[in-house]
CSV table of C-alpha atoms in Angstrom, one decimal:
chain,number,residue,atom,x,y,z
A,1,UNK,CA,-15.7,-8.1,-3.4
A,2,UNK,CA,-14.1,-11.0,-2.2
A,3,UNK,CA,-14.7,-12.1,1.7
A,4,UNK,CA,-10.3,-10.9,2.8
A,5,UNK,CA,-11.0,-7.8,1.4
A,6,UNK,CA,-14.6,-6.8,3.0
A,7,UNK,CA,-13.0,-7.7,6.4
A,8,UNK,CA,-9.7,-5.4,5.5
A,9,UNK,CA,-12.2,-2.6,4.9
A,10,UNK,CA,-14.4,-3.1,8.1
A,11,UNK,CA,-11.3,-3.3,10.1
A,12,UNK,CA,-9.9,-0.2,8.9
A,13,UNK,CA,-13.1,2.0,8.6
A,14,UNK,CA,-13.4,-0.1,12.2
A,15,UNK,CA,-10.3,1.8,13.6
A,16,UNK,CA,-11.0,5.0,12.1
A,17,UNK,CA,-14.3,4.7,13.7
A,18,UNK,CA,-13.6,4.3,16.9
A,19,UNK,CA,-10.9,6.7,16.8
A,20,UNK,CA,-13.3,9.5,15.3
A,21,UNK,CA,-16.1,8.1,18.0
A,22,UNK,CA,-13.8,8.5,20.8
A,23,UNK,CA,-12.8,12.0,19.5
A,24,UNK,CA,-16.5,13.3,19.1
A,25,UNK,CA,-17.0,12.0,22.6
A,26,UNK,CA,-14.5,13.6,24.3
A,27,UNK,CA,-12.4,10.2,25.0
A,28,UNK,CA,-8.6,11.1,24.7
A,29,UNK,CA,-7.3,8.4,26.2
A,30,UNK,CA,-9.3,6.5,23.9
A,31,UNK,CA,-7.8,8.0,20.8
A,32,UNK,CA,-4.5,7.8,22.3
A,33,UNK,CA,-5.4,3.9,22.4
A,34,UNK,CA,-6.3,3.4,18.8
A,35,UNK,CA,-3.1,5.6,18.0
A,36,UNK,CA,-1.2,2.9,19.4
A,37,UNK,CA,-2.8,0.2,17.9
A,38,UNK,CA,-1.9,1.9,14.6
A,39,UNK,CA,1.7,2.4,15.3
A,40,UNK,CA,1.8,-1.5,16.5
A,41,UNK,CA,0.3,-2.6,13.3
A,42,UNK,CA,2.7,-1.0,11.5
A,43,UNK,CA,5.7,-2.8,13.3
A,44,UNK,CA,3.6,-5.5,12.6
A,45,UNK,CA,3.1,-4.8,8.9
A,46,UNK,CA,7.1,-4.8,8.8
A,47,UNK,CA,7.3,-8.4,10.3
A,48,UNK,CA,4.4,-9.4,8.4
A,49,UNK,CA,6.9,-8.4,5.0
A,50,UNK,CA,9.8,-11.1,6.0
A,51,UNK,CA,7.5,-13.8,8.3
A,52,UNK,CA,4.5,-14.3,6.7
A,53,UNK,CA,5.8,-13.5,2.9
A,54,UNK,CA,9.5,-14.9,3.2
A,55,UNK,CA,8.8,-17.1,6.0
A,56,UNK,CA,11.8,-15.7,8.4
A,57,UNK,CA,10.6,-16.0,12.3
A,58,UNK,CA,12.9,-13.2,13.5
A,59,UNK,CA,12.8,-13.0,17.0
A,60,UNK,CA,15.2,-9.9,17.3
A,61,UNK,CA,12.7,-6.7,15.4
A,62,UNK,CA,12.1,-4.3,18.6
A,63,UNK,CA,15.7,-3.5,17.5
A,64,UNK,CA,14.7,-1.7,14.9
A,65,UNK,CA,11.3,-0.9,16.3
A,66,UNK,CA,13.9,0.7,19.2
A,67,UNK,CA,16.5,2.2,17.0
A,68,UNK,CA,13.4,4.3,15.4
A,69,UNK,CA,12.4,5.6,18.9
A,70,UNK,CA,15.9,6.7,20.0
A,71,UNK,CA,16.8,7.8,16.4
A,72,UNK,CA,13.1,10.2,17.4
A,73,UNK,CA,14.4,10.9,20.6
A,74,UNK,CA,18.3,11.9,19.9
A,75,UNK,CA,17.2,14.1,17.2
A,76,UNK,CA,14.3,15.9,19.6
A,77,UNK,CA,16.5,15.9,22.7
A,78,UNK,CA,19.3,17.9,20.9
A,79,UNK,CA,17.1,20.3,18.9
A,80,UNK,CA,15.0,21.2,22.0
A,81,UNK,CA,18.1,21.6,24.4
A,82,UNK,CA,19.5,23.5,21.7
A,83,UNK,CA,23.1,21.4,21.9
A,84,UNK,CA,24.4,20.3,18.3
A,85,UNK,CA,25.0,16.9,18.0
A,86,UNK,CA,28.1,17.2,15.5
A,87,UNK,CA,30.3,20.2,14.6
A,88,UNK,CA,32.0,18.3,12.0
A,89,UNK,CA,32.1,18.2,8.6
A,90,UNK,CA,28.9,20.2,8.9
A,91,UNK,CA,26.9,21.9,12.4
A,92,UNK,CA,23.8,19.8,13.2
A,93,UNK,CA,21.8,20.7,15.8
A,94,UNK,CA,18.8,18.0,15.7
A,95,UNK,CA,15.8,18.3,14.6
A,96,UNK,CA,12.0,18.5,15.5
A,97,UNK,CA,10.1,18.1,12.1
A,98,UNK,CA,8.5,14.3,11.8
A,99,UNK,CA,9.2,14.1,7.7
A,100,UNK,CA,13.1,14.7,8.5
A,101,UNK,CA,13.0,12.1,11.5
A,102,UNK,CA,11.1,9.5,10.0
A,103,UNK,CA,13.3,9.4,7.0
A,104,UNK,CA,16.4,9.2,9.3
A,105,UNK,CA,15.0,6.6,11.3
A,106,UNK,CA,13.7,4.2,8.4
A,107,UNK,CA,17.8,4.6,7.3
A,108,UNK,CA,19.2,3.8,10.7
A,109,UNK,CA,16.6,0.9,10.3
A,110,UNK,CA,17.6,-0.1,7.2
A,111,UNK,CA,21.0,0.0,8.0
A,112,UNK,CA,21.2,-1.7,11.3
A,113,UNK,CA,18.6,-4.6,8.8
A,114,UNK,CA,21.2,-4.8,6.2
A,115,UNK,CA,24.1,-5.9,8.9
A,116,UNK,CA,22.1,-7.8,10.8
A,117,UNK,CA,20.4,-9.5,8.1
A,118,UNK,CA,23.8,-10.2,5.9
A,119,UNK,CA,25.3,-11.6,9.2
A,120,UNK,CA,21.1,-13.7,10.3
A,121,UNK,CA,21.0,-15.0,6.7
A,122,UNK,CA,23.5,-17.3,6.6
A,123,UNK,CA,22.2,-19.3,8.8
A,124,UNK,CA,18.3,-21.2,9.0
A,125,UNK,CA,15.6,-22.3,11.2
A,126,UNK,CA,16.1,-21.9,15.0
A,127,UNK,CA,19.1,-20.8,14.5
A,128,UNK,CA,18.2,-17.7,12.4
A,129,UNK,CA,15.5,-17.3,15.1
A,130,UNK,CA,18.7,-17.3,17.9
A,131,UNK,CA,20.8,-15.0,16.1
A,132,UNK,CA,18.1,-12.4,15.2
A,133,UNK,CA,17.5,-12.4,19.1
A,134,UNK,CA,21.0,-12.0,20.2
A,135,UNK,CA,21.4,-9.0,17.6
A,136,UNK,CA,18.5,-7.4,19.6
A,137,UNK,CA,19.6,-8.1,23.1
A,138,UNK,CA,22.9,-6.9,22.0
A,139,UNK,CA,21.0,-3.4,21.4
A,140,UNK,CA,19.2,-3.5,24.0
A,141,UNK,CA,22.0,-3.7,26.8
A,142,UNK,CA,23.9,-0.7,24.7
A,143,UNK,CA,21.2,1.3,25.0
A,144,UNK,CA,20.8,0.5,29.0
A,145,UNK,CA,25.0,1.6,29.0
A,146,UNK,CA,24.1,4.4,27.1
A,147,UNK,CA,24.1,7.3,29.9
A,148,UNK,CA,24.4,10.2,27.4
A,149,UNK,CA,20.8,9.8,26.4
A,150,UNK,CA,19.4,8.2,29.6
A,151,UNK,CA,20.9,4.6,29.7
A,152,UNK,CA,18.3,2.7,31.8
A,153,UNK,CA,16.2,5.6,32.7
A,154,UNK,CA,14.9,6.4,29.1
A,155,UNK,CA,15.0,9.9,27.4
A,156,UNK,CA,12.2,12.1,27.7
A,157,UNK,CA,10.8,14.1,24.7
A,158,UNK,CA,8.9,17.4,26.0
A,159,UNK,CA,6.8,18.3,23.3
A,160,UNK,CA,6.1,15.8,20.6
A,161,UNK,CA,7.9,16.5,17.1
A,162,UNK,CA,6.0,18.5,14.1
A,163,UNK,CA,4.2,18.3,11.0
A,164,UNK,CA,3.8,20.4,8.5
A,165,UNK,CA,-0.2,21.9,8.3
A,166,UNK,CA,-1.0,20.0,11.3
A,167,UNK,CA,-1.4,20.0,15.4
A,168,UNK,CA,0.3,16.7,16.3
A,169,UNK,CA,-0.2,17.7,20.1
A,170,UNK,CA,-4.0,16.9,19.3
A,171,UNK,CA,-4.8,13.7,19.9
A,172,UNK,CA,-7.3,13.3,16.7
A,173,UNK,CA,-4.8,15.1,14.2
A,174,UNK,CA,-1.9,12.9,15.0
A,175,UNK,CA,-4.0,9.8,15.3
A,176,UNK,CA,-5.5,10.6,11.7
A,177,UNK,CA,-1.4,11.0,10.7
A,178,UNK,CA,-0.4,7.8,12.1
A,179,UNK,CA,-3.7,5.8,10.5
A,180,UNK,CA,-2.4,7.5,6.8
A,181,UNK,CA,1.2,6.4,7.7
A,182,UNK,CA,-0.6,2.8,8.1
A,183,UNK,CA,-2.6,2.7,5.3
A,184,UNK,CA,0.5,3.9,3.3
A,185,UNK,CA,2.4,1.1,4.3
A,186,UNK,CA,-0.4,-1.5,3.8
A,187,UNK,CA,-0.5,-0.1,0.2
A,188,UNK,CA,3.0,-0.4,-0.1
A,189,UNK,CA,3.1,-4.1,0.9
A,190,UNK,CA,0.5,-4.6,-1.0
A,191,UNK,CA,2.4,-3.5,-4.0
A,192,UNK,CA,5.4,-5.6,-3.1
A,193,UNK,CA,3.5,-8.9,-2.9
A,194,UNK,CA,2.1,-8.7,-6.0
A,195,UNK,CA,5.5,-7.3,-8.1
A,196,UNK,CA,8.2,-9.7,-9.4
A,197,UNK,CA,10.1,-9.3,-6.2
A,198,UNK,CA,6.8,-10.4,-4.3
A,199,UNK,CA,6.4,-13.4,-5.8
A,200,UNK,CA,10.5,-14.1,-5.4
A,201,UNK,CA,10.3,-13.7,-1.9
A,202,UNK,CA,7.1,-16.2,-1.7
A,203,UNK,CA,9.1,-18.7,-3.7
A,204,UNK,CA,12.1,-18.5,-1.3
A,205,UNK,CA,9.8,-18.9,1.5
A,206,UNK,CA,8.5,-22.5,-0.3
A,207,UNK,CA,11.4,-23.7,-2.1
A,208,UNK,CA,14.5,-22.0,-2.4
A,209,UNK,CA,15.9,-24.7,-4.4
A,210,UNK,CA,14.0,-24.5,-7.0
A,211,UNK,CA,14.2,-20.4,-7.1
A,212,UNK,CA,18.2,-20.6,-7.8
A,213,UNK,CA,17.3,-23.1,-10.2
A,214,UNK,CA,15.7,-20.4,-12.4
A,215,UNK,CA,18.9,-17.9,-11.3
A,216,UNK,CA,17.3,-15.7,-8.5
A,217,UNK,CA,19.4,-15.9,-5.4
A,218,UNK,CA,17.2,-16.1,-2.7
A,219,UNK,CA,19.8,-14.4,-0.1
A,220,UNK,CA,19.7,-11.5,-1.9
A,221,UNK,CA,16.0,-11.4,-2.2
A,222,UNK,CA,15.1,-11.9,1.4
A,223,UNK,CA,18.1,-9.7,2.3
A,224,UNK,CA,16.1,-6.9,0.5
A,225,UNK,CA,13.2,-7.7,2.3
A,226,UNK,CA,14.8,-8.1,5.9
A,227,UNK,CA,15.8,-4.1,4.9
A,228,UNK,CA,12.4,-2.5,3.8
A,229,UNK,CA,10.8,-4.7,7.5
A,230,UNK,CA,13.7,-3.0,9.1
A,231,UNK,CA,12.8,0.7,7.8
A,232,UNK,CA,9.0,0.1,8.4
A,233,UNK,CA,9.5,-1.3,11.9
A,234,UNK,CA,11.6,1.7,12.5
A,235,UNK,CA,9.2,4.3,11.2
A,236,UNK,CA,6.9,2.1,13.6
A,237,UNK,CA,9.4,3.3,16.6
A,238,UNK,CA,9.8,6.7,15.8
A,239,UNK,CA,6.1,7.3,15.9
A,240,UNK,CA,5.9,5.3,19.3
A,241,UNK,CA,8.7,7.7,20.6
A,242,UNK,CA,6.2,10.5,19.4
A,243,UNK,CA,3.1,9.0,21.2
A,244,UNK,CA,4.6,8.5,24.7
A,245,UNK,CA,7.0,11.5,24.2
A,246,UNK,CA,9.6,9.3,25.8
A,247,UNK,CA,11.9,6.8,24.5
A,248,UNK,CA,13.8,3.4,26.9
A,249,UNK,CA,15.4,0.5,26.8
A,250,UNK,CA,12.2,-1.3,26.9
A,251,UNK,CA,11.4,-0.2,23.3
A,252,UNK,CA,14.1,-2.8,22.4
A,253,UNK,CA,13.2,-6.2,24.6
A,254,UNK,CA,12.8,-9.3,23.4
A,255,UNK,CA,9.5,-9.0,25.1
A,256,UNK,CA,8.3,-6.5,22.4
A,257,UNK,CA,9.6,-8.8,19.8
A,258,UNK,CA,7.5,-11.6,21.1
A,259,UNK,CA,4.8,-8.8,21.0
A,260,UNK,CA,5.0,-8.2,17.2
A,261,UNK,CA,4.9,-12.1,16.7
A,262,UNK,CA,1.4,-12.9,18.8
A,263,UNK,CA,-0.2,-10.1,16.7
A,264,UNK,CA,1.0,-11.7,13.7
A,265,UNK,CA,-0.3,-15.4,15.0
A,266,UNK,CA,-3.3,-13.7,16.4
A,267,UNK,CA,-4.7,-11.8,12.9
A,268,UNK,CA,-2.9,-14.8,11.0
A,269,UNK,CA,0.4,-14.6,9.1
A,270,UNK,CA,0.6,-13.5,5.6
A,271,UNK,CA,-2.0,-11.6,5.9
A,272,UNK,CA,-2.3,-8.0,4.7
A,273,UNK,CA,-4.3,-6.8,7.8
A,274,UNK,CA,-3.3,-9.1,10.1
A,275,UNK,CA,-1.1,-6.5,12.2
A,276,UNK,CA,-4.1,-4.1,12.5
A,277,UNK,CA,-6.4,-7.2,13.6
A,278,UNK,CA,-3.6,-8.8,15.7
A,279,UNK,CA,-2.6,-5.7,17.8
A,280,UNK,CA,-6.3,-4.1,18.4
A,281,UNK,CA,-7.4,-7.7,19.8
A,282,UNK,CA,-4.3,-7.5,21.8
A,283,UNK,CA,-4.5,-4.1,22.7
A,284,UNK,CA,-8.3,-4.1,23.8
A,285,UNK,CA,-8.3,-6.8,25.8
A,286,UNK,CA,-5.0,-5.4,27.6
A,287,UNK,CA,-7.3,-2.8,28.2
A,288,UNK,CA,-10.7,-4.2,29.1
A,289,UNK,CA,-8.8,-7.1,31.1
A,290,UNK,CA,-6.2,-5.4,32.7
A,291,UNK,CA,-8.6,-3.3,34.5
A,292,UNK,CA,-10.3,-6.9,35.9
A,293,UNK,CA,-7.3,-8.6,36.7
A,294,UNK,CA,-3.3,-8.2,37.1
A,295,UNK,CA,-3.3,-11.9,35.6
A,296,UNK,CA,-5.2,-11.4,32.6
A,297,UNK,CA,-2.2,-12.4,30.5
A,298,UNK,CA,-4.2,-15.5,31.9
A,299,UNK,CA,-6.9,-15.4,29.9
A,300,UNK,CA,-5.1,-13.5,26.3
A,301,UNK,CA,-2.7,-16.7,26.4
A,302,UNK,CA,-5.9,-19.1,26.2
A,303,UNK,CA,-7.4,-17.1,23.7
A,304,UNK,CA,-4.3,-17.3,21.5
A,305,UNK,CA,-4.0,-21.1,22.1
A,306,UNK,CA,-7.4,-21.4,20.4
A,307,UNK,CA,-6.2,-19.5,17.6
A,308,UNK,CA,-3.3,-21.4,17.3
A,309,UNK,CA,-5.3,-24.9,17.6
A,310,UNK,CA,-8.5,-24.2,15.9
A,311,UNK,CA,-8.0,-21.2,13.5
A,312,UNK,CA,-4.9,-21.8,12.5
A,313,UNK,CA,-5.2,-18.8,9.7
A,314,UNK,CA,-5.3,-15.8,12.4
A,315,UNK,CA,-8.5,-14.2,12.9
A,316,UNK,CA,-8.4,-13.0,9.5
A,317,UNK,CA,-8.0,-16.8,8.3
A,318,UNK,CA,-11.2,-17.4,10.8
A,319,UNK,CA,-13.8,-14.4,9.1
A,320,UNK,CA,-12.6,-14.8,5.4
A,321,UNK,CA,-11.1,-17.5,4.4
A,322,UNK,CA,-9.7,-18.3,1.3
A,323,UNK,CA,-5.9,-17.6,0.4
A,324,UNK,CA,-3.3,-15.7,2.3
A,325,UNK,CA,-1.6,-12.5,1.1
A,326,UNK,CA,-5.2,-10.9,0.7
């Protein structure tokens, strides 16, 4: 077994462990934590599709991350205050199953990816990076003069959304849901970088000269891409909404953006596990620092400096070595 893939394993037997350890333990809170990791690195996984395989640095993806949570949220809110959300052509009175919202939230994802992206991918470099952002502030400020479902105050969800079989109230049945949903999507990536399209969207990240030289149009091939990050991301949100049972404007700032990126830098771009490493380092030591010091932003901004300076592969890049996309 090559070196990437025995530290893919131990990093997800490592978060499965420490879930089930915190569990057998009695730790909630600790099981709530690794939950979130999960749901990170799968927002990650969905910017790890378009940066580190088509080499686009959007800077705008907590919209979609965003749209997922409020796509959770409307859906919830209206199903548990019993108040339809159309009459017409059809009654619909929300819903609270997680199979029904998740696929409506990867479409609004996918959706709001496809504009955005048609509209992003005409353009290159920082400015693709500028008009990625602007798409997510835009977003972001609707959702603030949204007052039907909160505006700046958020919208609570009172009892978190159900699955079929399970208890998603306890914190061990949901966390082993939203470690599947991970592992799902790692498999699905996976897939993608080693089809045809894969390598497509590889060459349009080196040279996308030479890739209309053989008659692909790269647009279209990072435009499908930007589309399947979008859905993931917003499966990513919907999930999030779940965790928290709450969904705000926060779930769409450009901070959270800047989030996805640093776990991407941190585990190492292009990287199959890179969200899952990137987003438990960060996640841990907001956790075992923040408790130290208000500051310790301090001390997670020198630590990503040495990444960035002396392992310029992630963490990932650091323990295995070797080629990316492993």
């Amino acid at each position: 077994m090559a070196r990437a893939q025995i530290v893919n394993a131990a990093l997800a037997l490592g978060l499965i462990g420490f879930g089930v350890g915190a569990w057998a333990m009695g730790e909630t809170f600790l099981v709530t934590l690794a939950t979130k990791v999960a749901i990170l690195a799968i927002a990650g996984a969905g910017l790890n599709l378009v940066l580190g395989f088509g080499g686009l640095v959007s800077f705008g993806h907590a919209a979609y991350f965003g749209l997922g949570g409020y796509t959770a949220g409307i859906l919830a809110h209206h199903a548990l205050n019993y108040t339809p959300m159309f009459e017409w052509p059809v009654l619909f009175e929300g819903t609270t199953s997680m199979p029904v919202i998740w696929l409506v939230a990867m479409a609004v994802g996918a959706l709001a990816a496809a504009v955005i992206g048609a509209l992003s991918l005409r353009t290159t470099g920082v400015y693709f990076i500028m008009i990625t952002l602007a798409f997510g502030q835009m977003i972001f400020y609707f959702a603030i003069s949204w007052p039907a479902y909160g505006g700046e105050d958020g919208l609570p969800i009172y009892v978190r959304n159900g699955f079929p079989g399970l208890n998603t109230l306890d914190p061990i049945q949901f966390f082993g849901l939203v470690v599947a949903l991970l592992l799902a999507v790692l498999g699905l990536i996976a897939m993608l970088a080693r089809s045809r399209f894969g390598l497509a969207l590889q060459a349009a990240r080196q040279n996308r000269q030479r890739l209309m030289a053989v008659g692909i149009r790269p647009g279209g091939v990072l435009l499908v891409a930007f589309v399947i990050s979008g859905a993931i991301t917003a499966l990513a949100g919907a999930l999030y909404a779940d965790l928290n049972r709450f969904v705000s404007p926060s779930m769409l700032s450009w901070h959270l953006s800047g989030e996805l990126l640093v776990f991407l830098i941190l585990g190492g771009t292009g990287r199959l596990f890179a969200p899952l490493a990137g987003a438990g380092l960060y996640i841990a030591l907001e956790h075992l620092l923040g408790g130290v010091s208000d500051h310790w932003q301090f001390f997670f901004g020198l630590l990503l400096l040495g990444v960035v300076l002396f392992a310029r592969g992630g963490v990932i890049g650091f323990l295995a070595g070797g080629r990316k996309h492993g």
